[in-house]
CSV table of C-alpha atoms in Angstrom, one decimal:
chain,number,residue,atom,x,y,z
A,1,MET,CA,167.0,91.2,108.2
A,2,ARG,CA,166.2,87.5,108.2
A,3,TYR,CA,164.8,87.9,111.7
A,4,LEU,CA,162.5,90.7,110.6
A,5,LYS,CA,161.3,88.7,107.7
A,6,LEU,CA,160.5,85.7,109.9
A,7,LYS,CA,158.8,88.0,112.4
A,8,THR,CA,156.7,89.5,109.7
A,9,ASN,CA,155.7,86.1,108.4
A,10,ASN,CA,154.7,85.0,111.9
A,11,TYR,CA,152.7,88.2,112.3
A,12,LEU,CA,150.9,87.7,109.0
A,13,LYS,CA,150.1,84.0,109.9
A,14,LEU,CA,148.8,85.1,113.3
A,15,LYS,CA,146.7,87.8,111.6
A,16,MET,CA,145.3,85.3,109.1
A,17,LYS,CA,144.5,82.9,111.9
A,18,ILE,CA,142.7,85.6,113.8
A,19,TYR,CA,140.7,86.5,110.7
A,20,ARG,CA,139.8,82.8,110.1
A,21,ASP,CA,138.7,82.4,113.7
A,22,LEU,CA,136.8,85.6,113.5
A,23,TYR,CA,134.9,84.3,110.5
A,24,SER,CA,134.2,81.1,112.5
A,25,PHE,CA,132.9,83.1,115.5
A,26,LEU,CA,130.8,85.4,113.4
A,27,LEU,CA,129.2,82.4,111.6
A,28,LEU,CA,128.5,80.8,115.0
A,29,ILE,CA,127.0,84.0,116.4
A,30,LEU,CA,124.9,84.5,113.3
A,31,SER,CA,123.6,80.9,113.4
A,32,VAL,CA,122.6,81.1,117.1
A,33,ILE,CA,120.8,84.4,116.4
A,34,LEU,CA,119.0,82.8,113.5
A,35,ILE,CA,117.8,79.9,115.7
A,36,PHE,CA,116.6,82.2,118.4
A,37,TYR,CA,114.8,84.4,115.9
A,38,VAL,CA,113.0,81.4,114.4
A,39,PHE,CA,112.0,80.3,117.9
A,40,PHE,CA,110.8,83.8,118.8
A,41,LYS,CA,108.6,84.0,115.6
A,42,SER,CA,107.2,80.5,115.9
A,43,GLU,CA,106.6,80.1,119.7
A,44,ILE,CA,106.3,83.7,121.0
A,45,TYR,CA,105.1,86.0,118.2
A,46,TRP,CA,102.7,83.4,116.7
A,47,ASN,CA,102.1,81.5,120.0
A,48,GLY,CA,103.0,78.2,118.3
A,49,ASP,CA,100.0,78.5,115.8
A,50,LYS,CA,102.4,78.4,112.8
A,51,ARG,CA,104.8,75.9,114.1
A,52,GLU,CA,104.3,73.7,111.0
A,53,TYR,CA,105.2,76.6,108.7
A,54,TYR,CA,108.4,77.4,110.7
A,55,LYS,CA,109.5,73.7,110.7
A,56,ILE,CA,111.6,74.2,107.6
A,57,TYR,CA,113.3,77.2,109.1
A,58,TYR,CA,114.2,75.2,112.2
A,59,TYR,CA,115.8,72.6,109.9
A,60,LEU,CA,117.7,75.3,108.0
A,61,SER,CA,118.9,77.2,111.0
A,62,THR,CA,120.1,73.9,112.7
A,63,LEU,CA,122.0,73.0,109.6
A,64,PHE,CA,123.6,76.4,109.5
A,65,LEU,CA,124.6,76.0,113.2
A,66,LEU,CA,126.3,72.6,112.5
A,67,PHE,CA,128.0,74.2,109.5
A,68,SER,CA,129.4,77.1,111.7
A,69,LEU,CA,130.6,74.7,114.4
A,70,SER,CA,132.4,72.5,111.8
A,71,PHE,CA,134.1,75.7,110.6
A,72,PHE,CA,136.4,75.6,113.6
A,73,PHE,CA,137.9,72.2,112.7
A,74,ILE,CA,138.3,72.3,108.9
A,75,LYS,CA,141.6,73.0,107.2
A,76,LYS,CA,142.7,76.5,106.4
A,77,LYS,CA,142.6,76.2,102.6
A,78,ILE,CA,139.1,74.6,102.6
A,79,LYS,CA,138.0,77.3,105.0
A,80,ILE,CA,139.1,80.1,102.7
A,81,TYR,CA,137.2,78.4,99.8
A,82,LEU,CA,134.1,78.0,101.9
A,83,ILE,CA,134.2,81.7,102.9
A,84,ILE,CA,134.5,82.7,99.3
A,85,CYS,CA,131.6,80.4,98.3
A,86,PHE,CA,129.5,81.6,101.2
A,87,LEU,CA,130.0,85.3,100.3
A,88,SER,CA,129.5,84.6,96.6
A,89,SER,CA,126.2,82.8,97.4
A,90,ILE,CA,125.0,85.7,99.6
A,91,ILE,CA,125.7,88.2,96.8
A,92,ALA,CA,124.0,86.0,94.3
A,93,LEU,CA,120.9,85.5,96.5
A,94,TYR,CA,120.5,89.3,97.1
A,95,SER,CA,121.0,90.0,93.4
A,96,PHE,CA,118.1,87.5,92.7
A,97,GLU,CA,116.0,89.1,95.4
A,98,TYR,CA,116.5,92.5,93.8
A,99,PHE,CA,115.5,91.0,90.4
A,100,LEU,CA,112.3,89.6,91.9
A,101,ILE,CA,111.4,93.0,93.3
A,102,ASN,CA,111.7,94.5,89.9
A,103,LYS,CA,109.9,91.5,88.4
A,104,ASP,CA,106.8,92.3,90.5
A,105,GLN,CA,106.8,95.8,89.1
A,106,LEU,CA,107.0,94.4,85.6
A,107,ILE,CA,104.1,92.0,86.2
A,108,LEU,CA,102.0,95.0,87.5
A,109,SER,CA,103.0,97.0,84.5
A,110,LYS,CA,101.9,94.1,82.2
A,111,LYS,CA,98.5,93.9,84.0
A,112,GLU,CA,98.0,97.6,83.5
A,113,LYS,CA,98.6,97.3,79.8
A,114,ILE,CA,96.3,94.3,79.4
A,115,TYR,CA,93.5,96.0,81.4
A,116,PHE,CA,93.8,99.2,79.4
A,117,LYS,CA,93.7,97.3,76.1
A,118,GLU,CA,90.6,95.3,77.1
A,119,THR,CA,88.6,98.1,78.8
A,120,SER,CA,90.3,101.5,77.8
A,121,LYS,CA,90.4,102.2,81.5
A,122,LYS,CA,93.2,102.9,83.9
A,123,PHE,CA,94.3,100.1,86.2
A,124,GLU,CA,93.4,101.0,89.8
A,125,LYS,CA,96.6,101.5,91.8
A,126,ARG,CA,95.2,103.0,95.0
A,127,ASN,CA,94.9,100.8,98.1
A,128,ARG,CA,91.6,100.1,99.8
A,129,ILE,CA,92.1,102.8,102.4
A,130,GLU,CA,92.7,105.5,99.7
A,131,ILE,CA,89.6,104.3,97.8
A,132,TYR,CA,87.5,104.3,100.9
A,133,ASN,CA,88.6,107.9,101.9
A,134,TYR,CA,87.9,109.0,98.3
A,135,TYR,CA,84.4,107.6,98.2
A,136,LYS,CA,83.7,108.6,101.8
A,137,ASN,CA,83.8,112.3,100.7
A,138,ILE,CA,81.2,111.6,98.0
A,139,ASN,CA,79.0,109.1,99.9
A,140,LYS,CA,78.9,109.1,103.7
A,141,ASN,CA,77.3,105.7,103.7
A,142,MET,CA,80.3,104.1,102.0
A,143,LYS,CA,81.7,101.1,103.9
A,144,ILE,CA,84.5,98.5,103.4
A,145,VAL,CA,84.1,94.8,103.7
A,146,ALA,CA,84.7,93.6,107.3
A,147,SER,CA,84.3,89.8,107.3
A,148,PRO,CA,82.4,88.0,110.1
A,149,HIS,CA,85.4,85.8,110.6
A,150,TYR,CA,86.9,88.6,112.7
A,151,TYR,CA,84.3,87.7,115.4
A,152,LEU,CA,85.9,84.3,115.8
A,153,TYR,CA,88.5,86.0,118.0
A,154,LYS,CA,86.2,88.4,120.0
A,155,LYS,CA,85.0,87.6,123.4
A,156,ASN,CA,81.9,88.7,125.3
A,157,ILE,CA,79.7,89.4,122.2
A,158,ASP,CA,75.9,88.9,122.6
A,159,ILE,CA,75.5,87.7,119.0
A,160,PHE,CA,77.7,86.3,116.3
A,161,PRO,CA,77.0,88.3,113.0
A,162,LEU,CA,77.2,86.3,109.8
A,163,SER,CA,77.0,89.2,107.3
A,164,GLY,CA,78.0,92.9,106.9
A,165,PHE,CA,76.4,96.3,107.0
A,166,SER,CA,73.0,96.6,105.5
A,167,TYR,CA,71.9,99.1,102.8
A,168,ALA,CA,75.4,100.4,102.2
A,169,LYS,CA,77.7,100.8,99.3
A,170,THR,CA,80.5,98.4,100.2
A,171,ILE,CA,84.1,98.3,98.9
A,172,ASN,CA,85.1,94.7,98.4
A,173,CYS,CA,88.4,93.7,96.6
A,174,LYS,CA,90.6,94.4,93.6
A,175,GLU,CA,91.9,91.5,91.5
A,176,ASN,CA,90.7,92.4,88.0
A,177,GLY,CA,92.1,95.9,87.7
A,178,TYR,CA,89.2,97.7,89.6
A,179,TYR,CA,87.7,97.6,93.1
A,180,SER,CA,84.4,95.8,93.2
A,181,ILE,CA,81.7,97.7,95.0
A,182,PHE,CA,78.2,96.4,95.8
A,183,GLU,CA,75.1,97.8,97.4
A,184,SER,CA,74.3,95.5,100.3
A,185,ASP,CA,70.7,94.3,100.9
A,186,ARG,CA,68.7,94.5,104.1
A,187,TYR,CA,70.8,91.7,105.7
A,188,GLY,CA,74.2,92.9,104.5
A,189,PHE,CA,74.7,90.5,101.6
A,190,ASN,CA,75.5,91.2,98.0
A,191,ASN,CA,72.0,91.1,96.5
A,192,PRO,CA,69.4,93.5,95.0
A,193,ASP,CA,67.2,93.9,98.1
A,194,ASP,CA,63.9,93.2,96.3
A,195,GLN,CA,64.9,89.6,95.8
A,196,TRP,CA,64.0,88.9,99.4
A,197,ASP,CA,60.4,89.9,98.7
A,198,LYS,CA,59.7,87.4,96.0
A,199,ASP,CA,57.2,84.7,96.5
A,200,HIS,CA,59.4,82.1,95.0
A,201,LEU,CA,63.2,81.8,95.4
A,202,GLU,CA,64.8,79.5,92.9
A,203,TYR,CA,68.4,79.5,94.2
A,204,LEU,CA,69.9,80.2,97.6
A,205,LEU,CA,73.8,80.3,97.4
A,206,VAL,CA,75.7,79.5,100.5
A,207,GLY,CA,79.5,79.8,100.8
A,208,ASP,CA,82.4,82.2,101.2
A,209,SER,CA,83.7,85.0,99.0
A,210,PHE,CA,83.2,82.9,95.9
A,211,ALA,CA,79.5,82.6,96.6
A,212,LYS,CA,79.4,86.3,97.3
A,213,GLY,CA,81.0,87.1,93.9
A,214,SER,CA,84.1,88.8,95.3
A,215,CYS,CA,86.2,91.0,93.1
A,216,VAL,CA,83.7,91.4,90.3
A,217,ASN,CA,80.7,93.7,90.2
A,218,ARG,CA,77.1,92.7,89.6
A,219,PRO,CA,75.8,91.3,87.3
A,220,ASN,CA,79.0,89.2,86.9
A,221,ASP,CA,78.7,87.2,90.1
A,222,ILE,CA,77.2,83.7,90.1
A,223,ALA,CA,73.9,84.7,91.8
A,224,SER,CA,73.3,87.5,89.3
A,225,GLN,CA,74.2,85.3,86.4
A,226,LEU,CA,71.7,82.6,87.6
A,227,ARG,CA,69.0,85.3,87.8
A,228,LYS,CA,69.8,86.3,84.2
A,229,LEU,CA,70.0,82.7,82.9
A,230,SER,CA,66.9,81.4,84.6
A,231,ASN,CA,64.8,84.6,84.7
A,232,LYS,CA,64.1,83.6,88.3
A,233,THR,CA,65.1,84.8,91.8
A,234,SER,CA,68.6,84.0,93.1
A,235,ILE,CA,70.1,85.1,96.4
A,236,THR,CA,73.6,84.7,97.9
A,237,VAL,CA,74.3,84.6,101.6
A,238,GLY,CA,78.0,84.1,101.0
A,239,TYR,CA,80.6,86.3,102.7
A,240,ASN,CA,84.4,86.6,102.8
A,241,SER,CA,86.4,84.1,104.8
A,242,LYS,CA,83.6,81.9,105.9
A,243,GLY,CA,84.2,78.3,106.5
A,244,PRO,CA,81.7,75.4,106.5
A,245,LEU,CA,80.5,75.8,110.1
A,246,MET,CA,79.9,79.5,109.6
A,247,GLU,CA,78.1,78.7,106.4
A,248,LEU,CA,75.9,76.1,108.1
A,249,ALA,CA,75.0,78.8,110.6
A,250,THR,CA,74.2,81.2,107.8
A,251,LEU,CA,72.0,78.6,106.1
A,252,LYS,CA,70.0,78.1,109.3
A,253,GLU,CA,69.6,81.8,109.9
A,254,TYR,CA,68.6,83.0,106.5
A,255,ILE,CA,66.9,80.1,104.6
A,256,LYS,CA,63.3,81.0,103.6
A,257,PRO,CA,60.3,78.7,103.2
A,258,ASN,CA,60.1,79.5,99.5
A,259,VAL,CA,63.6,78.3,98.6
A,260,LYS,CA,63.6,75.6,95.9
A,261,ASN,CA,67.4,74.9,95.6
A,262,VAL,CA,70.1,75.3,98.2
A,263,VAL,CA,73.5,75.6,96.4
A,264,TRP,CA,76.5,75.2,98.7
A,265,LEU,CA,79.8,76.3,97.2
A,266,PHE,CA,82.7,74.5,98.8
A,267,PHE,CA,86.1,76.0,98.0
A,268,GLU,CA,89.1,73.6,98.2
A,269,GLY,CA,91.6,76.4,98.8
A,270,ASN,CA,90.8,77.3,102.4
A,271,ASP,CA,87.5,75.9,103.6
A,272,VAL,CA,89.2,73.1,105.6
A,273,TYR,CA,91.6,75.6,107.2
A,274,ASN,CA,88.7,77.9,108.1
A,275,LEU,CA,86.8,75.1,109.6
A,276,GLU,CA,89.6,74.2,112.0
A,277,ASN,CA,89.5,77.8,113.4
A,278,GLU,CA,85.7,77.8,113.5
A,279,LEU,CA,85.5,74.6,115.6
A,280,ASN,CA,87.3,76.4,118.4
A,281,ASN,CA,84.6,79.0,118.7
A,282,LYS,CA,82.0,78.1,121.4
A,283,PHE,CA,79.4,80.4,119.9
A,284,LEU,CA,79.5,78.6,116.5
A,285,GLN,CA,79.7,75.1,118.1
A,286,GLN,CA,76.1,75.5,119.1
A,287,TYR,CA,75.0,75.3,115.5
A,288,LEU,CA,76.8,72.0,115.2
A,289,VAL,CA,75.6,70.5,118.5
A,290,ASN,CA,72.0,71.6,118.3
A,291,ILE,CA,70.1,71.2,115.0
A,292,ASP,CA,67.5,73.7,116.3
A,293,PHE,CA,69.9,76.4,117.5
A,294,ARG,CA,69.2,79.9,115.9
A,295,GLN,CA,70.2,83.5,116.9
A,296,ASN,CA,67.3,84.9,114.8
A,297,LEU,CA,69.7,87.2,113.1
A,298,VAL,CA,67.0,88.4,110.6
A,299,LEU,CA,65.5,90.3,113.5
A,300,LYS,CA,68.8,91.7,114.8
A,301,GLN,CA,70.2,93.6,111.8
A,302,LYS,CA,70.4,96.8,113.8
A,303,GLN,CA,72.7,95.1,116.2
A,304,ILE,CA,74.7,93.7,113.3
A,305,ASP,CA,75.0,97.1,111.8
A,306,ASN,CA,76.3,98.6,115.1
A,307,LEU,CA,78.8,95.8,115.5
A,308,SER,CA,79.9,96.1,111.8
A,309,GLU,CA,80.5,99.9,112.4
A,310,LEU,CA,82.8,99.1,115.3
A,311,LEU,CA,84.5,96.3,113.3
A,312,ILE,CA,85.0,98.5,110.2
A,313,SER,CA,86.5,101.2,112.4
A,314,GLU,CA,88.8,98.7,114.0
A,315,VAL,CA,89.9,97.2,110.7
A,316,LEU,CA,90.5,100.6,109.2
A,317,LYS,CA,92.8,101.6,112.1
A,318,LYS,CA,94.7,98.3,111.8
A,319,LYS,CA,95.1,98.6,108.0
A,320,GLU,CA,96.3,102.2,108.3
A,321,LYS,CA,98.9,101.2,110.8
A,322,GLU,CA,100.0,98.3,108.5
A,323,LEU,CA,100.3,100.6,105.5
A,324,GLN,CA,102.4,103.1,107.6
A,325,VAL,CA,104.7,100.2,108.3
A,326,THR,CA,104.7,98.5,104.9
A,327,ASP,CA,105.2,101.8,103.1
A,328,SER,CA,108.2,102.8,105.2
A,329,LEU,CA,111.7,102.5,103.9
A,330,SER,CA,112.9,100.5,106.9
A,331,PHE,CA,110.2,97.8,106.3
A,332,LYS,CA,111.2,97.5,102.7
A,333,VAL,CA,114.9,97.2,103.6
A,334,ILE,CA,114.0,94.5,106.2
A,335,LYS,CA,112.0,92.6,103.6
A,336,PHE,CA,115.0,92.8,101.3
A,337,LEU,CA,117.4,91.5,103.9
A,338,LYS,CA,115.1,88.7,104.9
A,339,PHE,CA,114.8,87.5,101.2
A,340,TYR,CA,111.0,88.0,101.3
A,341,ASN,CA,110.4,87.5,97.6
A,342,LEU,CA,112.8,84.7,97.3
A,343,ARG,CA,111.2,82.8,100.2
A,344,LYS,CA,107.8,83.5,98.7
A,345,LEU,CA,108.9,82.0,95.4
A,346,LEU,CA,110.6,78.9,96.9
A,347,LEU,CA,108.2,78.1,99.7
A,348,ASN,CA,105.0,79.5,98.3
A,349,TYR,CA,104.1,80.7,101.8
A,350,GLU,CA,101.9,83.6,100.7
A,351,SER,CA,98.9,81.3,100.4
A,352,ASN,CA,99.5,80.2,104.1
A,353,SER,CA,99.6,76.6,102.8
A,354,THR,CA,95.8,76.4,103.3
A,355,TYR,CA,95.6,74.4,100.0
A,356,GLU,CA,97.6,71.7,101.7
A,357,TYR,CA,95.7,71.8,105.0
A,358,LEU,CA,94.6,68.3,105.4
A,359,LEU,CA,91.4,66.9,106.9
A,360,ASN,CA,92.0,65.0,110.1
A,361,LYS,CA,89.6,62.8,112.1
A,362,LYS,CA,88.2,65.8,114.0
A,363,THR,CA,87.6,68.0,111.0
A,364,THR,CA,86.3,65.1,108.8
A,365,ASN,CA,83.7,64.2,111.5
A,366,ALA,CA,82.7,67.8,111.8
A,367,LEU,CA,82.5,68.3,108.1
A,368,THR,CA,80.3,65.2,107.8
A,369,LYS,CA,78.0,66.4,110.5
A,370,ILE,CA,77.8,69.9,108.9
A,371,PHE,CA,76.7,68.6,105.5
A,372,GLN,CA,74.3,66.2,107.1
A,373,SER,CA,72.8,69.1,109.0
A,374,ALA,CA,72.7,71.3,105.9
A,375,LYS,CA,70.9,68.6,104.0
A,376,THR,CA,68.4,68.1,106.9
A,377,VAL,CA,67.7,71.8,107.1
A,378,SER,CA,67.1,71.9,103.3
A,379,ALA,CA,64.9,68.8,103.3
A,380,THR,CA,62.8,70.2,106.2
A,381,ASN,CA,62.4,73.3,104.2
A,382,ASN,CA,61.3,71.2,101.1
A,383,SER,CA,64.5,72.5,99.3
A,384,LYS,CA,66.9,70.4,97.2
A,385,PHE,CA,70.5,70.5,98.4
A,386,TYR,CA,73.5,70.6,96.2
A,387,MET,CA,77.2,70.6,97.1
A,388,VAL,CA,79.4,72.4,94.5
A,389,TYR,CA,83.1,71.7,94.7
A,390,LEU,CA,85.2,74.7,93.5
A,391,PRO,CA,88.9,74.1,92.5
A,392,SER,CA,91.6,76.6,93.5
A,393,TYR,CA,94.4,78.3,91.5
A,394,GLU,CA,97.0,76.0,93.2
A,395,ARG,CA,95.4,72.9,91.6
A,396,PHE,CA,96.5,74.1,88.2
A,397,THR,CA,99.8,75.7,89.1
A,398,LYS,CA,101.0,72.8,91.4
A,399,LYS,CA,99.7,70.3,88.9
A,400,ARG,CA,98.1,68.0,91.5
A,401,ASN,CA,94.8,67.4,93.1
A,402,ASN,CA,93.8,68.7,96.5
A,403,LEU,CA,94.3,65.8,98.9
A,404,ASN,CA,90.9,66.4,100.6
A,405,TYR,CA,88.9,66.0,97.4
A,406,ASP,CA,88.3,62.2,97.7
A,407,ILE,CA,87.2,62.5,101.4
A,408,ILE,CA,84.8,65.4,100.6
A,409,LYS,CA,83.3,63.6,97.6
A,410,SER,CA,82.9,60.4,99.7
A,411,ILE,CA,81.0,62.4,102.4
A,412,ALA,CA,78.6,63.6,99.7
A,413,LYS,CA,78.2,60.2,98.2
A,414,THR,CA,77.6,58.4,101.6
A,415,ASN,CA,75.0,61.0,102.5
A,416,ASP,CA,73.3,61.0,99.1
A,417,ILE,CA,74.1,64.6,98.5
A,418,ASN,CA,74.0,66.0,94.9
A,419,PHE,CA,77.7,66.7,94.1
A,420,ILE,CA,78.7,69.0,91.3
A,421,ASP,CA,82.5,69.0,90.6
A,422,ILE,CA,83.4,72.2,88.8
A,423,ASN,CA,86.8,71.0,87.9
A,424,LYS,CA,85.3,68.0,86.1
A,425,GLU,CA,82.6,70.0,84.5
A,426,LEU,CA,84.6,73.0,83.4
A,427,PHE,CA,88.4,73.3,84.1
A,428,SER,CA,89.4,69.8,83.1
A,429,LYS,CA,87.8,70.3,79.7
A,430,ILE,CA,90.1,73.1,78.5
A,431,GLN,CA,93.8,73.3,77.9
A,432,ASP,CA,94.4,76.5,79.8
A,433,PRO,CA,92.3,76.7,83.1
A,434,LEU,CA,94.1,79.9,84.1
A,435,ILE,CA,92.0,81.9,81.7
A,436,TYR,CA,89.3,81.9,84.4
A,437,PHE,CA,91.6,83.6,87.0
A,438,PRO,CA,92.3,87.4,87.1
A,439,PHE,CA,95.3,88.0,84.8
A,440,ARG,CA,96.1,84.3,85.1
A,441,SER,CA,97.1,85.0,88.7
A,442,ASN,CA,96.1,83.6,92.1
A,443,GLY,CA,92.7,84.8,93.4
A,444,HIS,CA,89.0,84.4,92.9
A,445,TYR,CA,87.6,83.6,89.5
A,446,ASN,CA,87.3,86.4,87.0
A,447,GLU,CA,84.0,87.5,85.2
A,448,LYS,CA,84.4,84.8,82.6
A,449,GLY,CA,85.0,82.1,85.3
A,450,TYR,CA,81.9,83.1,87.4
A,451,PHE,CA,79.8,83.1,84.2
A,452,GLU,CA,80.8,79.6,83.1
A,453,ILE,CA,80.2,78.2,86.6
A,454,ALA,CA,76.7,79.8,86.7
A,455,LYS,CA,75.9,78.2,83.3
A,456,ILE,CA,76.9,74.8,84.6
A,457,LEU,CA,74.8,75.2,87.8
A,458,TYR,CA,71.9,76.4,85.8
A,459,ARG,CA,72.1,73.4,83.4
A,460,ILE,CA,72.6,70.7,86.0
A,461,ILE,CA,70.1,72.0,88.5
A,462,LYS,CA,67.5,72.6,85.9
């Protein structure tokens, strides 16, 4: 009997040892898989382009590997406690991830109620593809926005378009509860077409989606508000995802002899990041190297329309594939297992860290040359040149200035460029700057924000 009891105890000890070692081996295998997965995503899937973003995951996976190795050498009692803590932490993290998923739904529900209360209209829940297919049955000339930045990655193109499809109803974006839709002009920009025929043009707005007036309808964009305030002509040649080099190219291509004021909107959120990508494009480099370089795009709108048609078709196919994947149950499960919402909350990676993208020597020199060229082009045209600095949502939620601000302001001062700081003129003067963003969320400015900025520009330039 005593022998059987001793044998049983030895068996149980051996069994416990196997289990403890099994946990150690499982942790080690899991940590190795994690390191290889991080390496695959960083160096193979993204070709090293997002190495900076994946740096923190390299650190975490390495720490996890060291922890799993140490598991083989720690005492039995401590090991049991660590296993309990580890499993408890995993359960807690997944519980919080589930809470964040439901929280997003609650935020959406809150937006719907606010929108209905303010407008008596239903919040738009359909995605852009569904909206496009709906309107396409009504209007065959309906298009969706396909930004010129897509051409940065295309080879063997004869021209580099800087606008979209001309004379078309164009679906833009949804941030304020509805999809903004605009009728594009003869060159594919967001303007009433007759503005190009005026003998005198008071304002020419250059920039990205903020200059375009993204996510609001006319007349709530800046260009339309300037027309209303001044009772004079105002045109925007802004377009989604443009950076400073593409904006310089646009100014050169579309400036008219009768322009009085060139108003360049610089957005701190992603303009530096976009510039880095644009500087690698040989086609766009010609605008920086040669002050006289032009493509004469005003005479090539038919080509631009044809390329835009192909691009829209390509973008639609890509988006449809993405939606098929993102709407699938397997994708949602994978997102859940990878702590998608938790990582988004902790690392704020959704914005791609473009707010923190710092000017280096190369981009600073390029940006200086771009603004010098823009001022020269304006002066040659007898136009006054203004640089308008637009703050981003992150400035107010992260409670700190963009680190590029002083450099950009210095470039303007050194080159005697009229500098209008919208944060100083507007946002810093109120207690709650988030009222100028859609539902106090990240994005473009809302109708109120665009209106206040237009008032400031009108007052200062006048």
